[in-house]
């Protein structure tokens, strides 16, 4: 019997088994929020109903004690999950009194050190459920359309995405690298099967500590034969729309726990803007407006608004603190004011971060050098002007990977496409049309300093029945971060690996 089944047992007696995720006490009642992994249920332990002994047991329950609770299921819309249990019998499996993660705020390093326990918290539970649904809906999308899921190797002889961030391992005395991308193998598999996708772990050894980078992450990489850059963009758009809409429909409770404003996600119903790199650069530098909005101008306006808001909040904090200090307030009033002050201070943190960031964004947008790749802040500046994902294509070929097809009409550009998510999430998808010419590929392999021998098998794909083909890679964790509106990708995966962390 699990919390998710309570609906079918209203008015009946059931036994739930799980852990104490929250507890509150009144004189003769203990309120326990029990979690069983499937969901949450408030359990009401009334001294009158369970007797003194079990009531006293309930008083000893600390967070994460394991318990069995028997009682009557009562519908109550106000409760999370929608039901509560009026307990008639309580059995304690293990009473815990020193669970390290208390309800008070902990620093992120502490939480990460205790990731094996932190996963039990309500927010983390919700994130993992959303991640699970995203994975399910990704498979549905591709399977419904006849794509075959195939697995690329993890030990590889060569670099797919450049040599700077490879993890080297010892493969029976010979160097091997952990895969950065399954794509090159995906291309070979697509030539055999028509349309495939890989779904596997990928590794990048970049020493970057940004909110978007992990050193081990999961990537979904479809590869399609007889498909050009524009067909590729059509699939990307349909795919992202499908996944977002499916997750919003099936993860209502989880997204509510995460306080996610889903109307901001459902903008994916509209057509995704497609910009060339050249247009994106003009927008970034404020040389081209989007619907009458200018990137630099809106940043400057926002900075003024942020400054005004900071000073208003500081004033309010000072006033409330003065009122408390003046004395004469009832306990309830003091608490009310103290809570307000805490909330204001929390909001200030975000505003002060904006106050520091925005001038840097303006600076780097204005000074952006045409021909460079976009940095995280450039992506933020561009995407702020849109309320849905945008696709940027036709990049200067120098900044893109060796396998990108050159635009036949203008070989300065490579037919890569990046999808930039709204709300500051930046690049979630990178892909493109693949070069079909053996000669051009060889040139690129040399230019990138890659060992030709390790790519002979890849060149065979151009020697034996070469066809136009395209594909892309979605970073699962970035997708989860965007859908859940998380500050950092480290919360999107059960046990994150990023620069500086390998435990637990
Ligand atoms: O843009 P990337 O490097 O593209 C490729 O690897 C291509 N071979 C994909 C393809 O065409 N089949 O990576 C693709 C996506 C990025 O858009 C991002 O979402 C994610 O993978 N990603 C990362 N996610 C977390 N941490 C990192 N260090 C990431 N690097 C890339
Ligand atoms: Mg990329």
PDB file of N, CA and C in Angstrom, residues 331-411:
ATOM      1  N   UNK A 331       4.466  38.106  20.729  1.00  0.00           N
ATOM      2  CA  UNK A 331       5.366  37.107  20.138  1.00  0.00           C
ATOM      3  C   UNK A 331       5.016  36.839  18.662  1.00  0.00           C
ATOM      4  N   UNK A 332       3.703  36.712  18.415  1.00  0.00           N
ATOM      5  CA  UNK A 332       3.240  36.445  17.054  1.00  0.00           C
ATOM      6  C   UNK A 332       3.658  37.550  16.086  1.00  0.00           C
ATOM      7  N   UNK A 333       3.526  38.776  16.559  1.00  0.00           N
ATOM      8  CA  UNK A 333       3.891  39.923  15.703  1.00  0.00           C
ATOM      9  C   UNK A 333       5.388  39.937  15.417  1.00  0.00           C
ATOM     10  N   UNK A 334       6.160  39.625  16.470  1.00  0.00           N
ATOM     11  CA  UNK A 334       7.618  39.598  16.281  1.00  0.00           C
ATOM     12  C   UNK A 334       7.978  38.531  15.246  1.00  0.00           C
ATOM     13  N   UNK A 335       7.365  37.354  15.406  1.00  0.00           N
ATOM     14  CA  UNK A 335       7.632  36.279  14.446  1.00  0.00           C
ATOM     15  C   UNK A 335       7.258  36.684  13.029  1.00  0.00           C
ATOM     16  N   UNK A 336       6.094  37.304  12.903  1.00  0.00           N
ATOM     17  CA  UNK A 336       5.623  37.736  11.597  1.00  0.00           C
ATOM     18  C   UNK A 336       6.645  38.674  10.955  1.00  0.00           C
ATOM     19  N   UNK A 337       7.100  39.647  11.747  1.00  0.00           N
ATOM     20  CA  UNK A 337       8.073  40.607  11.229  1.00  0.00           C
ATOM     21  C   UNK A 337       9.411  39.947  10.912  1.00  0.00           C
ATOM     22  N   UNK A 338       9.813  39.047  11.795  1.00  0.00           N
ATOM     23  CA  UNK A 338      11.089  38.368  11.579  1.00  0.00           C
ATOM     24  C   UNK A 338      11.051  37.548  10.288  1.00  0.00           C
ATOM     25  N   UNK A 339       9.900  36.869  10.060  1.00  0.00           N
ATOM     26  CA  UNK A 339       9.760  36.103   8.815  1.00  0.00           C
ATOM     27  C   UNK A 339       9.841  37.002   7.598  1.00  0.00           C
ATOM     28  N   UNK A 340       9.166  38.135   7.698  1.00  0.00           N
ATOM     29  CA  UNK A 340       9.196  39.108   6.593  1.00  0.00           C
ATOM     30  C   UNK A 340      10.630  39.544   6.311  1.00  0.00           C
ATOM     31  N   UNK A 341      11.356  39.837   7.402  1.00  0.00           N
ATOM     32  CA  UNK A 341      12.744  40.296   7.250  1.00  0.00           C
ATOM     33  C   UNK A 341      13.585  39.211   6.581  1.00  0.00           C
ATOM     34  N   UNK A 342      13.383  37.954   7.008  1.00  0.00           N
ATOM     35  CA  UNK A 342      14.132  36.850   6.397  1.00  0.00           C
ATOM     36  C   UNK A 342      13.845  36.743   4.902  1.00  0.00           C
ATOM     37  N   UNK A 343      12.555  36.838   4.562  1.00  0.00           N
ATOM     38  CA  UNK A 343      12.188  36.762   3.140  1.00  0.00           C
ATOM     39  C   UNK A 343      12.832  37.910   2.356  1.00  0.00           C
ATOM     40  N   UNK A 344      12.758  39.103   2.919  1.00  0.00           N
ATOM     41  CA  UNK A 344      13.341  40.264   2.232  1.00  0.00           C
ATOM     42  C   UNK A 344      14.838  40.076   2.023  1.00  0.00           C
ATOM     43  N   UNK A 345      15.505  39.542   3.048  1.00  0.00           N
ATOM     44  CA  UNK A 345      16.959  39.345   2.930  1.00  0.00           C
ATOM     45  C   UNK A 345      17.276  38.313   1.851  1.00  0.00           C
ATOM     46  N   UNK A 346      16.407  37.299   1.762  1.00  0.00           N
ATOM     47  CA  UNK A 346      16.568  36.292   0.733  1.00  0.00           C
ATOM     48  C   UNK A 346      16.445  36.937  -0.657  1.00  0.00           C
ATOM     49  N   UNK A 347      15.399  37.756  -0.801  1.00  0.00           N
ATOM     50  CA  UNK A 347      15.177  38.425  -2.089  1.00  0.00           C
ATOM     51  C   UNK A 347      16.328  39.379  -2.422  1.00  0.00           C
ATOM     52  N   UNK A 348      16.880  39.993  -1.384  1.00  0.00           N
ATOM     53  CA  UNK A 348      18.000  40.920  -1.604  1.00  0.00           C
ATOM     54  C   UNK A 348      19.201  40.215  -2.214  1.00  0.00           C
ATOM     55  N   UNK A 349      19.446  38.985  -1.753  1.00  0.00           N
ATOM     56  CA  UNK A 349      20.602  38.232  -2.264  1.00  0.00           C
ATOM     57  C   UNK A 349      20.549  38.152  -3.780  1.00  0.00           C
ATOM     58  N   UNK A 350      19.356  37.778  -4.292  1.00  0.00           N
ATOM     59  CA  UNK A 350      19.189  37.643  -5.734  1.00  0.00           C
ATOM     60  C   UNK A 350      19.395  38.995  -6.428  1.00  0.00           C
ATOM     61  N   UNK A 351      18.800  40.037  -5.839  1.00  0.00           N
ATOM     62  CA  UNK A 351      18.904  41.365  -6.445  1.00  0.00           C
ATOM     63  C   UNK A 351      20.351  41.858  -6.459  1.00  0.00           C
ATOM     64  N   UNK A 352      21.056  41.591  -5.359  1.00  0.00           N
ATOM     65  CA  UNK A 352      22.447  42.045  -5.296  1.00  0.00           C
ATOM     66  C   UNK A 352      23.308  41.305  -6.316  1.00  0.00           C
ATOM     67  N   UNK A 353      22.927  40.034  -6.559  1.00  0.00           N
ATOM     68  CA  UNK A 353      23.655  39.290  -7.588  1.00  0.00           C
ATOM     69  C   UNK A 353      23.404  39.928  -8.953  1.00  0.00           C
ATOM     70  N   UNK A 354      22.136  40.286  -9.201  1.00  0.00           N
ATOM     71  CA  UNK A 354      21.811  40.969 -10.457  1.00  0.00           C
ATOM     72  C   UNK A 354      22.581  42.279 -10.571  1.00  0.00           C
ATOM     73  N   UNK A 355      22.656  42.988  -9.460  1.00  0.00           N
ATOM     74  CA  UNK A 355      23.345  44.285  -9.474  1.00  0.00           C
ATOM     75  C   UNK A 355      24.820  44.113  -9.850  1.00  0.00           C
ATOM     76  N   UNK A 356      25.406  43.000  -9.412  1.00  0.00           N
ATOM     77  CA  UNK A 356      26.806  42.735  -9.784  1.00  0.00           C
ATOM     78  C   UNK A 356      26.918  42.258 -11.223  1.00  0.00           C
ATOM     79  N   UNK A 357      25.965  41.388 -11.620  1.00  0.00           N
ATOM     80  CA  UNK A 357      26.074  40.749 -12.947  1.00  0.00           C
ATOM     81  C   UNK A 357      25.771  41.674 -14.118  1.00  0.00           C
ATOM     82  N   UNK A 358      24.687  42.435 -13.999  1.00  0.00           N
ATOM     83  CA  UNK A 358      24.187  43.163 -15.180  1.00  0.00           C
ATOM     84  C   UNK A 358      25.268  44.062 -15.813  1.00  0.00           C
ATOM     85  N   UNK A 359      26.016  44.842 -15.013  1.00  0.00           N
ATOM     86  CA  UNK A 359      27.041  45.673 -15.670  1.00  0.00           C
ATOM     87  C   UNK A 359      28.061  44.834 -16.442  1.00  0.00           C
ATOM     88  N   UNK A 360      28.394  43.651 -15.922  1.00  0.00           N
ATOM     89  CA  UNK A 360      29.326  42.777 -16.656  1.00  0.00           C
ATOM     90  C   UNK A 360      28.713  42.280 -17.960  1.00  0.00           C
ATOM     91  N   UNK A 361      27.439  41.933 -17.888  1.00  0.00           N
ATOM     92  CA  UNK A 361      26.758  41.475 -19.107  1.00  0.00           C
ATOM     93  C   UNK A 361      26.772  42.574 -20.171  1.00  0.00           C
ATOM     94  N   UNK A 362      26.458  43.792 -19.742  1.00  0.00           N
ATOM     95  CA  UNK A 362      26.420  44.913 -20.685  1.00  0.00           C
ATOM     96  C   UNK A 362      27.794  45.079 -21.325  1.00  0.00           C
ATOM     97  N   UNK A 363      28.815  45.061 -20.469  1.00  0.00           N
ATOM     98  CA  UNK A 363      30.185  45.225 -20.945  1.00  0.00           C
ATOM     99  C   UNK A 363      30.530  44.156 -21.974  1.00  0.00           C
ATOM    100  N   UNK A 364      30.275  42.895 -21.632  1.00  0.00           N
ATOM    101  CA  UNK A 364      30.725  41.833 -22.537  1.00  0.00           C
ATOM    102  C   UNK A 364      29.851  41.769 -23.790  1.00  0.00           C
ATOM    103  N   UNK A 365      28.595  42.176 -23.701  1.00  0.00           N
ATOM    104  CA  UNK A 365      27.756  42.223 -24.913  1.00  0.00           C
ATOM    105  C   UNK A 365      28.272  43.299 -25.868  1.00  0.00           C
ATOM    106  N   UNK A 366      28.559  44.469 -25.306  1.00  0.00           N
ATOM    107  CA  UNK A 366      29.035  45.572 -26.166  1.00  0.00           C
ATOM    108  C   UNK A 366      30.366  45.239 -26.826  1.00  0.00           C
ATOM    109  N   UNK A 367      31.222  44.529 -26.076  1.00  0.00           N
ATOM    110  CA  UNK A 367      32.565  44.245 -26.590  1.00  0.00           C
ATOM    111  C   UNK A 367      32.678  42.912 -27.309  1.00  0.00           C
ATOM    112  N   UNK A 368      31.545  42.253 -27.557  1.00  0.00           N
ATOM    113  CA  UNK A 368      31.601  40.933 -28.186  1.00  0.00           C
ATOM    114  C   UNK A 368      32.309  41.016 -29.538  1.00  0.00           C
ATOM    115  N   UNK A 369      33.261  40.105 -29.730  1.00  0.00           N
ATOM    116  CA  UNK A 369      34.017  40.070 -30.988  1.00  0.00           C
ATOM    117  C   UNK A 369      33.320  39.146 -31.971  1.00  0.00           C
ATOM    118  N   UNK A 370      32.917  39.681 -33.104  1.00  0.00           N
ATOM    119  CA  UNK A 370      32.294  38.849 -34.135  1.00  0.00           C
ATOM    120  C   UNK A 370      33.217  37.671 -34.458  1.00  0.00           C
ATOM    121  N   UNK A 371      32.650  36.489 -34.547  1.00  0.00           N
ATOM    122  CA  UNK A 371      33.456  35.298 -34.872  1.00  0.00           C
ATOM    123  C   UNK A 371      33.670  34.409 -33.670  1.00  0.00           C
ATOM    124  N   UNK A 372      33.481  34.953 -32.464  1.00  0.00           N
ATOM    125  CA  UNK A 372      33.629  34.125 -31.260  1.00  0.00           C
ATOM    126  C   UNK A 372      32.376  33.302 -30.998  1.00  0.00           C
ATOM    127  N   UNK A 373      32.549  32.302 -30.140  1.00  0.00           N
ATOM    128  CA  UNK A 373      31.407  31.551 -29.630  1.00  0.00           C
ATOM    129  C   UNK A 373      30.756  32.414 -28.552  1.00  0.00           C
ATOM    130  N   UNK A 374      29.484  32.163 -28.272  1.00  0.00           N
ATOM    131  CA  UNK A 374      28.832  32.917 -27.202  1.00  0.00           C
ATOM    132  C   UNK A 374      29.220  32.342 -25.844  1.00  0.00           C
ATOM    133  N   UNK A 375      29.470  33.229 -24.902  1.00  0.00           N
ATOM    134  CA  UNK A 375      29.668  32.788 -23.526  1.00  0.00           C
ATOM    135  C   UNK A 375      28.325  32.726 -22.825  1.00  0.00           C
ATOM    136  N   UNK A 376      28.336  32.200 -21.614  1.00  0.00           N
ATOM    137  CA  UNK A 376      27.100  32.067 -20.839  1.00  0.00           C
ATOM    138  C   UNK A 376      26.353  33.383 -20.714  1.00  0.00           C
ATOM    139  N   UNK A 377      27.080  34.473 -20.452  1.00  0.00           N
ATOM    140  CA  UNK A 377      26.380  35.743 -20.244  1.00  0.00           C
ATOM    141  C   UNK A 377      25.811  36.270 -21.572  1.00  0.00           C
ATOM    142  N   UNK A 378      26.531  36.014 -22.673  1.00  0.00           N
ATOM    143  CA  UNK A 378      26.001  36.445 -23.985  1.00  0.00           C
ATOM    144  C   UNK A 378      24.674  35.740 -24.266  1.00  0.00           C
ATOM    145  N   UNK A 379      24.645  34.443 -23.956  1.00  0.00           N
ATOM    146  CA  UNK A 379      23.400  33.685 -24.171  1.00  0.00           C
ATOM    147  C   UNK A 379      22.271  34.277 -23.340  1.00  0.00           C
ATOM    148  N   UNK A 380      22.606  34.641 -22.100  1.00  0.00           N
ATOM    149  CA  UNK A 380      21.576  35.221 -21.237  1.00  0.00           C
ATOM    150  C   UNK A 380      21.060  36.531 -21.825  1.00  0.00           C
ATOM    151  N   UNK A 381      21.957  37.368 -22.290  1.00  0.00           N
ATOM    152  CA  UNK A 381      21.560  38.672 -22.813  1.00  0.00           C
ATOM    153  C   UNK A 381      20.629  38.504 -24.034  1.00  0.00           C
ATOM    154  N   UNK A 382      20.977  37.560 -24.905  1.00  0.00           N
ATOM    155  CA  UNK A 382      20.137  37.353 -26.098  1.00  0.00           C
ATOM    156  C   UNK A 382      18.779  36.764 -25.696  1.00  0.00           C
ATOM    157  N   UNK A 383      18.814  35.725 -24.874  1.00  0.00           N
ATOM    158  CA  UNK A 383      17.564  35.001 -24.602  1.00  0.00           C
ATOM    159  C   UNK A 383      16.606  35.801 -23.726  1.00  0.00           C
ATOM    160  N   UNK A 384      17.125  36.791 -23.001  1.00  0.00           N
ATOM    161  CA  UNK A 384      16.235  37.636 -22.191  1.00  0.00           C
ATOM    162  C   UNK A 384      15.154  38.307 -23.035  1.00  0.00           C
ATOM    163  N   UNK A 385      15.431  38.462 -24.322  1.00  0.00           N
ATOM    164  CA  UNK A 385      14.474  39.159 -25.184  1.00  0.00           C
ATOM    165  C   UNK A 385      13.405  38.214 -25.739  1.00  0.00           C
ATOM    166  N   UNK A 386      13.516  36.937 -25.402  1.00  0.00           N
ATOM    167  CA  UNK A 386      12.557  35.948 -25.920  1.00  0.00           C
ATOM    168  C   UNK A 386      11.946  35.191 -24.750  1.00  0.00           C
ATOM    169  N   UNK A 387      10.705  34.728 -24.930  1.00  0.00           N
ATOM    170  CA  UNK A 387      10.103  33.965 -23.840  1.00  0.00           C
ATOM    171  C   UNK A 387       9.977  32.483 -24.179  1.00  0.00           C
ATOM    172  N   UNK A 388      10.692  32.051 -25.193  1.00  0.00           N
ATOM    173  CA  UNK A 388      10.701  30.624 -25.545  1.00  0.00           C
ATOM    174  C   UNK A 388      12.061  30.291 -26.130  1.00  0.00           C
ATOM    175  N   UNK A 389      12.361  29.003 -26.315  1.00  0.00           N
ATOM    176  CA  UNK A 389      13.702  28.672 -26.826  1.00  0.00           C
ATOM    177  C   UNK A 389      13.931  29.264 -28.218  1.00  0.00           C
ATOM    178  N   UNK A 390      15.159  29.648 -28.475  1.00  0.00           N
ATOM    179  CA  UNK A 390      15.504  30.130 -29.813  1.00  0.00           C
ATOM    180  C   UNK A 390      16.594  29.234 -30.397  1.00  0.00           C
ATOM    181  N   UNK A 391      16.639  29.212 -31.738  1.00  0.00           N
ATOM    182  CA  UNK A 391      17.651  28.393 -32.401  1.00  0.00           C
ATOM    183  C   UNK A 391      18.591  29.305 -33.170  1.00  0.00           C
ATOM    184  N   UNK A 392      19.871  29.153 -32.906  1.00  0.00           N
ATOM    185  CA  UNK A 392      20.883  29.953 -33.606  1.00  0.00           C
ATOM    186  C   UNK A 392      21.651  29.006 -34.524  1.00  0.00           C
ATOM    187  N   UNK A 393      21.685  29.336 -35.823  1.00  0.00           N
ATOM    188  CA  UNK A 393      22.349  28.434 -36.770  1.00  0.00           C
ATOM    189  C   UNK A 393      23.289  29.199 -37.696  1.00  0.00           C
ATOM    190  N   UNK A 394      24.044  28.442 -38.489  1.00  0.00           N
ATOM    191  CA  UNK A 394      25.051  28.999 -39.396  1.00  0.00           C
ATOM    192  C   UNK A 394      26.115  29.801 -38.652  1.00  0.00           C
ATOM    193  N   UNK A 395      26.999  29.069 -38.027  1.00  0.00           N
ATOM    194  CA  UNK A 395      28.060  29.638 -37.192  1.00  0.00           C
ATOM    195  C   UNK A 395      29.369  29.764 -37.972  1.00  0.00           C
ATOM    196  N   UNK A 396      30.222  30.710 -37.599  1.00  0.00           N
ATOM    197  CA  UNK A 396      31.559  30.739 -38.218  1.00  0.00           C
ATOM    198  C   UNK A 396      32.191  29.363 -38.019  1.00  0.00           C
ATOM    199  N   UNK A 397      32.677  28.766 -39.087  1.00  0.00           N
ATOM    200  CA  UNK A 397      33.069  27.350 -38.989  1.00  0.00           C
ATOM    201  C   UNK A 397      34.210  27.146 -37.996  1.00  0.00           C
ATOM    202  N   UNK A 398      34.993  28.193 -37.753  1.00  0.00           N
ATOM    203  CA  UNK A 398      36.157  28.032 -36.856  1.00  0.00           C
ATOM    204  C   UNK A 398      35.748  27.683 -35.427  1.00  0.00           C
ATOM    205  N   UNK A 399      34.563  28.117 -34.980  1.00  0.00           N
ATOM    206  CA  UNK A 399      34.211  27.867 -33.576  1.00  0.00           C
ATOM    207  C   UNK A 399      33.468  26.547 -33.392  1.00  0.00           C
ATOM    208  N   UNK A 400      33.194  25.861 -34.494  1.00  0.00           N
ATOM    209  CA  UNK A 400      32.419  24.632 -34.367  1.00  0.00           C
ATOM    210  C   UNK A 400      33.276  23.393 -34.592  1.00  0.00           C
ATOM    211  N   UNK A 401      32.722  22.237 -34.215  1.00  0.00           N
ATOM    212  CA  UNK A 401      33.471  20.978 -34.268  1.00  0.00           C
ATOM    213  C   UNK A 401      33.837  20.613 -35.710  1.00  0.00           C
ATOM    214  N   UNK A 402      34.797  19.701 -35.835  1.00  0.00           N
ATOM    215  CA  UNK A 402      35.368  19.379 -37.147  1.00  0.00           C
ATOM    216  C   UNK A 402      34.365  18.768 -38.120  1.00  0.00           C
ATOM    217  N   UNK A 403      33.315  18.146 -37.593  1.00  0.00           N
ATOM    218  CA  UNK A 403      32.415  17.359 -38.454  1.00  0.00           C
ATOM    219  C   UNK A 403      31.260  18.175 -39.052  1.00  0.00           C
ATOM    220  N   UNK A 404      31.200  19.466 -38.738  1.00  0.00           N
ATOM    221  CA  UNK A 404      30.065  20.287 -39.187  1.00  0.00           C
ATOM    222  C   UNK A 404      30.109  20.523 -40.693  1.00  0.00           C
ATOM    223  N   UNK A 405      28.945  20.414 -41.322  1.00  0.00           N
ATOM    224  CA  UNK A 405      28.868  20.700 -42.758  1.00  0.00           C
ATOM    225  C   UNK A 405      29.005  22.198 -42.988  1.00  0.00           C
ATOM    226  N   UNK A 406      29.755  22.548 -44.035  1.00  0.00           N
ATOM    227  CA  UNK A 406      29.867  23.962 -44.382  1.00  0.00           C
ATOM    228  C   UNK A 406      28.678  24.335 -45.256  1.00  0.00           C
ATOM    229  N   UNK A 407      28.165  25.561 -45.044  1.00  0.00           N
ATOM    230  CA  UNK A 407      27.081  26.055 -45.885  1.00  0.00           C
ATOM    231  C   UNK A 407      27.594  26.142 -47.319  1.00  0.00           C
ATOM    232  N   UNK A 408      26.995  25.375 -48.242  1.00  0.00           N
ATOM    233  CA  UNK A 408      27.551  25.343 -49.600  1.00  0.00           C
ATOM    234  C   UNK A 408      27.540  26.716 -50.269  1.00  0.00           C
ATOM    235  N   UNK A 409      26.573  27.558 -49.888  1.00  0.00           N
ATOM    236  CA  UNK A 409      26.518  28.893 -50.508  1.00  0.00           C
ATOM    237  C   UNK A 409      27.514  29.862 -49.889  1.00  0.00           C
ATOM    238  N   UNK A 410      27.919  29.586 -48.664  1.00  0.00           N
ATOM    239  CA  UNK A 410      28.856  30.475 -47.988  1.00  0.00           C
ATOM    240  C   UNK A 410      29.680  29.677 -46.980  1.00  0.00           C
ATOM    241  N   UNK A 411      30.778  29.081 -47.473  1.00  0.00           N
ATOM    242  CA  UNK A 411      31.537  28.135 -46.653  1.00  0.00           C
ATOM    243  C   UNK A 411      32.211  28.754 -45.430  1.00  0.00           C
TER     244      UNK A 411
END
